[in-house]
């Protein structure tokens, strides 16, 4: 027994796999879009959210209900019985009250304990210590594509190795 939350394309995929229908939206939504709560979903209060879709859920799977909509999308937040789908992005800072939506899914619906703490500074220190342990001496070469992953790896390696680090930009053709 668990809870599933599909976000954006994941919402569309869940809807289709469970018997709903997805079609091209009459009016695609991108960027900041106001969402209105149409049925209670924990303490989620709607607000301006980040949307990024050309397609939308037009027919809900059997038993699903809508919890939130926009001016152009009646199924922005839907689901039932442990399977929920949200067409917008509650996980980004620009989505108002997204944290309340995610907290409701995690702590109320999935019954997770809110006892996890995350200390980014401590995590960075642990990564830097591990890198120094793995390569304690000598120069370090790092291929940097410009994407988020390699940029984060570079930032950590720079802290760990300082002037020992030599980065090379690798043009993957995607930047």
PDB file of C-alpha atoms in Angstrom:
ATOM      1  CA  UNK A   1       0.000   0.000   0.000  1.00  0.00           C
ATOM      2  CA  UNK A   2       1.463   3.331  -0.987  1.00  0.00           C
ATOM      3  CA  UNK A   3       0.733   6.687  -2.519  1.00  0.00           C
ATOM      4  CA  UNK A   4       1.690   7.796  -6.020  1.00  0.00           C
ATOM      5  CA  UNK A   5       1.899  11.421  -7.172  1.00  0.00           C
ATOM      6  CA  UNK A   6       2.346  12.055 -10.878  1.00  0.00           C
ATOM      7  CA  UNK A   7       3.646  15.525 -11.738  1.00  0.00           C
ATOM      8  CA  UNK A   8       3.241  17.144 -15.196  1.00  0.00           C
ATOM      9  CA  UNK A   9       3.830  14.399 -17.786  1.00  0.00           C
ATOM     10  CA  UNK A  10       3.626  11.857 -14.962  1.00  0.00           C
ATOM     11  CA  UNK A  11       0.088  13.102 -14.259  1.00  0.00           C
ATOM     12  CA  UNK A  12      -0.897  12.554 -17.881  1.00  0.00           C
ATOM     13  CA  UNK A  13       0.718   9.112 -17.952  1.00  0.00           C
ATOM     14  CA  UNK A  14      -1.102   7.996 -14.787  1.00  0.00           C
ATOM     15  CA  UNK A  15      -4.422   9.237 -16.142  1.00  0.00           C
ATOM     16  CA  UNK A  16      -4.035   7.350 -19.424  1.00  0.00           C
ATOM     17  CA  UNK A  17      -2.724   4.142 -17.817  1.00  0.00           C
ATOM     18  CA  UNK A  18      -5.687   4.121 -15.409  1.00  0.00           C
ATOM     19  CA  UNK A  19      -8.355   4.626 -18.091  1.00  0.00           C
ATOM     20  CA  UNK A  20      -8.542   8.382 -18.526  1.00  0.00           C
ATOM     21  CA  UNK A  21      -7.916  10.405 -21.652  1.00  0.00           C
ATOM     22  CA  UNK A  22      -5.311  13.043 -22.498  1.00  0.00           C
ATOM     23  CA  UNK A  23      -5.678  15.361 -25.500  1.00  0.00           C
ATOM     24  CA  UNK A  24      -4.134  18.511 -26.909  1.00  0.00           C
ATOM     25  CA  UNK A  25      -5.205  21.474 -24.799  1.00  0.00           C
ATOM     26  CA  UNK A  26      -7.393  24.079 -26.480  1.00  0.00           C
ATOM     27  CA  UNK A  27      -5.200  26.681 -24.795  1.00  0.00           C
ATOM     28  CA  UNK A  28      -1.755  25.464 -23.696  1.00  0.00           C
ATOM     29  CA  UNK A  29      -0.480  26.858 -20.390  1.00  0.00           C
ATOM     30  CA  UNK A  30       3.101  27.927 -19.759  1.00  0.00           C
ATOM     31  CA  UNK A  31       4.664  29.876 -16.938  1.00  0.00           C
ATOM     32  CA  UNK A  32       2.776  31.455 -14.046  1.00  0.00           C
ATOM     33  CA  UNK A  33      -0.886  30.366 -14.025  1.00  0.00           C
ATOM     34  CA  UNK A  34      -3.512  30.887 -11.280  1.00  0.00           C
ATOM     35  CA  UNK A  35      -4.958  27.643  -9.844  1.00  0.00           C
ATOM     36  CA  UNK A  36      -8.232  27.517  -7.917  1.00  0.00           C
ATOM     37  CA  UNK A  37      -9.060  24.750  -5.440  1.00  0.00           C
ATOM     38  CA  UNK A  38     -12.396  23.166  -6.377  1.00  0.00           C
ATOM     39  CA  UNK A  39     -12.497  20.508  -3.618  1.00  0.00           C
ATOM     40  CA  UNK A  40     -10.487  20.305  -0.375  1.00  0.00           C
ATOM     41  CA  UNK A  41      -7.012  18.783  -0.664  1.00  0.00           C
ATOM     42  CA  UNK A  42      -5.446  19.082   2.772  1.00  0.00           C
ATOM     43  CA  UNK A  43      -4.351  22.651   3.423  1.00  0.00           C
ATOM     44  CA  UNK A  44      -3.507  23.319  -0.233  1.00  0.00           C
ATOM     45  CA  UNK A  45      -4.952  26.726  -1.071  1.00  0.00           C
ATOM     46  CA  UNK A  46      -4.183  27.113  -4.760  1.00  0.00           C
ATOM     47  CA  UNK A  47      -2.440  30.253  -6.003  1.00  0.00           C
ATOM     48  CA  UNK A  48      -0.071  30.999  -8.847  1.00  0.00           C
ATOM     49  CA  UNK A  49       1.769  27.896 -10.043  1.00  0.00           C
ATOM     50  CA  UNK A  50       4.225  26.933 -12.767  1.00  0.00           C
ATOM     51  CA  UNK A  51       2.519  25.197 -15.709  1.00  0.00           C
ATOM     52  CA  UNK A  52       4.208  23.725 -18.759  1.00  0.00           C
ATOM     53  CA  UNK A  53       1.810  21.752 -20.934  1.00  0.00           C
ATOM     54  CA  UNK A  54       0.364  21.479 -24.421  1.00  0.00           C
ATOM     55  CA  UNK A  55      -1.767  18.478 -23.431  1.00  0.00           C
ATOM     56  CA  UNK A  56      -4.212  18.020 -20.593  1.00  0.00           C
ATOM     57  CA  UNK A  57      -6.302  15.341 -18.914  1.00  0.00           C
ATOM     58  CA  UNK A  58      -9.723  15.645 -20.560  1.00  0.00           C
ATOM     59  CA  UNK A  59     -11.376  12.515 -19.129  1.00  0.00           C
ATOM     60  CA  UNK A  60     -10.627  11.286 -15.623  1.00  0.00           C
ATOM     61  CA  UNK A  61     -10.116   7.614 -14.804  1.00  0.00           C
ATOM     62  CA  UNK A  62     -13.096   5.999 -13.073  1.00  0.00           C
ATOM     63  CA  UNK A  63     -13.450   7.112  -9.466  1.00  0.00           C
ATOM     64  CA  UNK A  64     -11.091  10.082  -9.737  1.00  0.00           C
ATOM     65  CA  UNK A  65     -12.138  13.568  -8.707  1.00  0.00           C
ATOM     66  CA  UNK A  66     -10.827  17.028  -9.484  1.00  0.00           C
ATOM     67  CA  UNK A  67      -9.364  19.076  -6.622  1.00  0.00           C
ATOM     68  CA  UNK A  68      -8.076  22.116  -8.536  1.00  0.00           C
ATOM     69  CA  UNK A  69      -8.418  23.783 -11.920  1.00  0.00           C
ATOM     70  CA  UNK A  70      -7.220  26.759 -13.941  1.00  0.00           C
ATOM     71  CA  UNK A  71      -9.161  29.039 -16.275  1.00  0.00           C
ATOM     72  CA  UNK A  72      -8.282  26.688 -19.166  1.00  0.00           C
ATOM     73  CA  UNK A  73      -7.698  23.304 -17.493  1.00  0.00           C
ATOM     74  CA  UNK A  74     -10.388  21.735 -15.326  1.00  0.00           C
ATOM     75  CA  UNK A  75      -8.163  18.847 -14.186  1.00  0.00           C
ATOM     76  CA  UNK A  76      -5.061  20.577 -12.755  1.00  0.00           C
ATOM     77  CA  UNK A  77      -5.030  18.418  -9.582  1.00  0.00           C
ATOM     78  CA  UNK A  78      -6.919  15.115  -9.604  1.00  0.00           C
ATOM     79  CA  UNK A  79      -6.918  11.618  -8.170  1.00  0.00           C
ATOM     80  CA  UNK A  80      -8.295   9.242  -5.583  1.00  0.00           C
ATOM     81  CA  UNK A  81      -7.381   6.380  -3.290  1.00  0.00           C
ATOM     82  CA  UNK A  82      -3.622   6.761  -3.192  1.00  0.00           C
ATOM     83  CA  UNK A  83      -3.075   7.832  -6.806  1.00  0.00           C
ATOM     84  CA  UNK A  84      -2.927  11.562  -7.461  1.00  0.00           C
ATOM     85  CA  UNK A  85      -1.921  13.646 -10.454  1.00  0.00           C
ATOM     86  CA  UNK A  86      -0.977  17.302 -10.687  1.00  0.00           C
ATOM     87  CA  UNK A  87      -0.472  18.984 -14.051  1.00  0.00           C
ATOM     88  CA  UNK A  88       1.557  21.866 -12.604  1.00  0.00           C
ATOM     89  CA  UNK A  89       4.860  21.830 -10.706  1.00  0.00           C
ATOM     90  CA  UNK A  90       4.326  22.041  -6.914  1.00  0.00           C
ATOM     91  CA  UNK A  91       7.994  21.236  -6.297  1.00  0.00           C
ATOM     92  CA  UNK A  92       9.343  24.560  -7.604  1.00  0.00           C
ATOM     93  CA  UNK A  93       9.640  27.683  -5.472  1.00  0.00           C
ATOM     94  CA  UNK A  94       7.572  29.731  -7.930  1.00  0.00           C
ATOM     95  CA  UNK A  95       4.458  27.593  -7.284  1.00  0.00           C
ATOM     96  CA  UNK A  96       2.576  29.140  -4.378  1.00  0.00           C
ATOM     97  CA  UNK A  97       1.606  26.682  -1.653  1.00  0.00           C
ATOM     98  CA  UNK A  98       3.239  23.784  -3.502  1.00  0.00           C
ATOM     99  CA  UNK A  99       4.901  22.823  -0.242  1.00  0.00           C
ATOM    100  CA  UNK A 100       1.449  22.424   1.378  1.00  0.00           C
ATOM    101  CA  UNK A 101       0.330  20.155  -1.467  1.00  0.00           C
ATOM    102  CA  UNK A 102       3.447  17.997  -1.217  1.00  0.00           C
ATOM    103  CA  UNK A 103       3.220  17.910   2.584  1.00  0.00           C
ATOM    104  CA  UNK A 104      -0.388  16.701   2.374  1.00  0.00           C
ATOM    105  CA  UNK A 105       0.614  13.901  -0.006  1.00  0.00           C
ATOM    106  CA  UNK A 106       3.667  12.856   2.016  1.00  0.00           C
ATOM    107  CA  UNK A 107       2.531  13.304   5.602  1.00  0.00           C
ATOM    108  CA  UNK A 108      -1.235  12.806   5.452  1.00  0.00           C
ATOM    109  CA  UNK A 109      -1.965  10.560   2.488  1.00  0.00           C
ATOM    110  CA  UNK A 110       1.269   8.504   2.551  1.00  0.00           C
ATOM    111  CA  UNK A 111       1.551   8.692   6.351  1.00  0.00           C
ATOM    112  CA  UNK A 112       5.269   9.506   6.273  1.00  0.00           C
ATOM    113  CA  UNK A 113       6.838  10.898   9.424  1.00  0.00           C
ATOM    114  CA  UNK A 114       7.974  14.527   9.115  1.00  0.00           C
ATOM    115  CA  UNK A 115      11.154  13.812  11.045  1.00  0.00           C
ATOM    116  CA  UNK A 116      13.661  14.244   8.243  1.00  0.00           C
ATOM    117  CA  UNK A 117      15.959  17.239   8.373  1.00  0.00           C
ATOM    118  CA  UNK A 118      18.219  18.243   5.551  1.00  0.00           C
ATOM    119  CA  UNK A 119      21.285  20.320   6.177  1.00  0.00           C
ATOM    120  CA  UNK A 120      22.696  21.317   2.787  1.00  0.00           C
ATOM    121  CA  UNK A 121      25.885  22.754   4.251  1.00  0.00           C
ATOM    122  CA  UNK A 122      26.612  19.500   6.106  1.00  0.00           C
ATOM    123  CA  UNK A 123      25.896  17.504   2.945  1.00  0.00           C
ATOM    124  CA  UNK A 124      28.299  19.649   0.916  1.00  0.00           C
ATOM    125  CA  UNK A 125      30.958  19.204   3.605  1.00  0.00           C
ATOM    126  CA  UNK A 126      30.458  15.405   3.491  1.00  0.00           C
ATOM    127  CA  UNK A 127      30.792  15.388  -0.310  1.00  0.00           C
ATOM    128  CA  UNK A 128      33.946  17.498  -0.210  1.00  0.00           C
ATOM    129  CA  UNK A 129      35.481  15.226   2.458  1.00  0.00           C
ATOM    130  CA  UNK A 130      34.648  12.148   0.397  1.00  0.00           C
ATOM    131  CA  UNK A 131      36.193  13.669  -2.750  1.00  0.00           C
ATOM    132  CA  UNK A 132      39.381  14.515  -0.856  1.00  0.00           C
ATOM    133  CA  UNK A 133      39.503  10.931   0.445  1.00  0.00           C
ATOM    134  CA  UNK A 134      39.045   9.455  -3.052  1.00  0.00           C
ATOM    135  CA  UNK A 135      41.774  11.613  -4.660  1.00  0.00           C
ATOM    136  CA  UNK A 136      44.012  12.828  -1.823  1.00  0.00           C
ATOM    137  CA  UNK A 137      46.925  14.021  -3.992  1.00  0.00           C
ATOM    138  CA  UNK A 138      47.612  15.053  -7.563  1.00  0.00           C
ATOM    139  CA  UNK A 139      45.700  16.942 -10.177  1.00  0.00           C
ATOM    140  CA  UNK A 140      42.070  16.268 -11.008  1.00  0.00           C
ATOM    141  CA  UNK A 141      40.533  16.619 -14.481  1.00  0.00           C
ATOM    142  CA  UNK A 142      36.791  17.201 -14.794  1.00  0.00           C
ATOM    143  CA  UNK A 143      34.720  17.263 -17.976  1.00  0.00           C
ATOM    144  CA  UNK A 144      32.119  20.029 -17.757  1.00  0.00           C
ATOM    145  CA  UNK A 145      29.165  20.016 -20.165  1.00  0.00           C
ATOM    146  CA  UNK A 146      27.475  23.119 -18.784  1.00  0.00           C
ATOM    147  CA  UNK A 147      24.445  21.208 -17.543  1.00  0.00           C
ATOM    148  CA  UNK A 148      23.222  21.261 -13.968  1.00  0.00           C
ATOM    149  CA  UNK A 149      24.778  17.924 -12.998  1.00  0.00           C
ATOM    150  CA  UNK A 150      28.278  18.662 -14.239  1.00  0.00           C
ATOM    151  CA  UNK A 151      28.111  22.224 -12.889  1.00  0.00           C
ATOM    152  CA  UNK A 152      27.204  20.888  -9.426  1.00  0.00           C
ATOM    153  CA  UNK A 153      30.010  18.311  -9.677  1.00  0.00           C
ATOM    154  CA  UNK A 154      32.413  21.115 -10.640  1.00  0.00           C
ATOM    155  CA  UNK A 155      31.337  23.285  -7.682  1.00  0.00           C
ATOM    156  CA  UNK A 156      31.934  20.407  -5.248  1.00  0.00           C
ATOM    157  CA  UNK A 157      35.236  19.445  -6.869  1.00  0.00           C
ATOM    158  CA  UNK A 158      36.418  23.067  -6.790  1.00  0.00           C
ATOM    159  CA  UNK A 159      35.806  23.156  -3.035  1.00  0.00           C
ATOM    160  CA  UNK A 160      37.579  19.836  -2.578  1.00  0.00           C
ATOM    161  CA  UNK A 161      40.583  20.319  -4.835  1.00  0.00           C
ATOM    162  CA  UNK A 162      41.027  24.059  -5.402  1.00  0.00           C
ATOM    163  CA  UNK A 163      43.923  24.736  -7.802  1.00  0.00           C
ATOM    164  CA  UNK A 164      44.429  20.967  -8.301  1.00  0.00           C
ATOM    165  CA  UNK A 165      41.203  20.908 -10.352  1.00  0.00           C
ATOM    166  CA  UNK A 166      41.388  21.387 -14.126  1.00  0.00           C
ATOM    167  CA  UNK A 167      38.038  21.568 -15.889  1.00  0.00           C
ATOM    168  CA  UNK A 168      37.477  21.109 -19.604  1.00  0.00           C
ATOM    169  CA  UNK A 169      34.286  22.179 -21.304  1.00  0.00           C
ATOM    170  CA  UNK A 170      32.904  19.287 -23.328  1.00  0.00           C
ATOM    171  CA  UNK A 171      30.584  20.470 -26.102  1.00  0.00           C
ATOM    172  CA  UNK A 172      27.877  17.811 -26.199  1.00  0.00           C
ATOM    173  CA  UNK A 173      25.863  19.731 -28.776  1.00  0.00           C
ATOM    174  CA  UNK A 174      23.009  20.345 -26.343  1.00  0.00           C
ATOM    175  CA  UNK A 175      24.131  23.728 -24.992  1.00  0.00           C
TER     176      UNK A 175
END
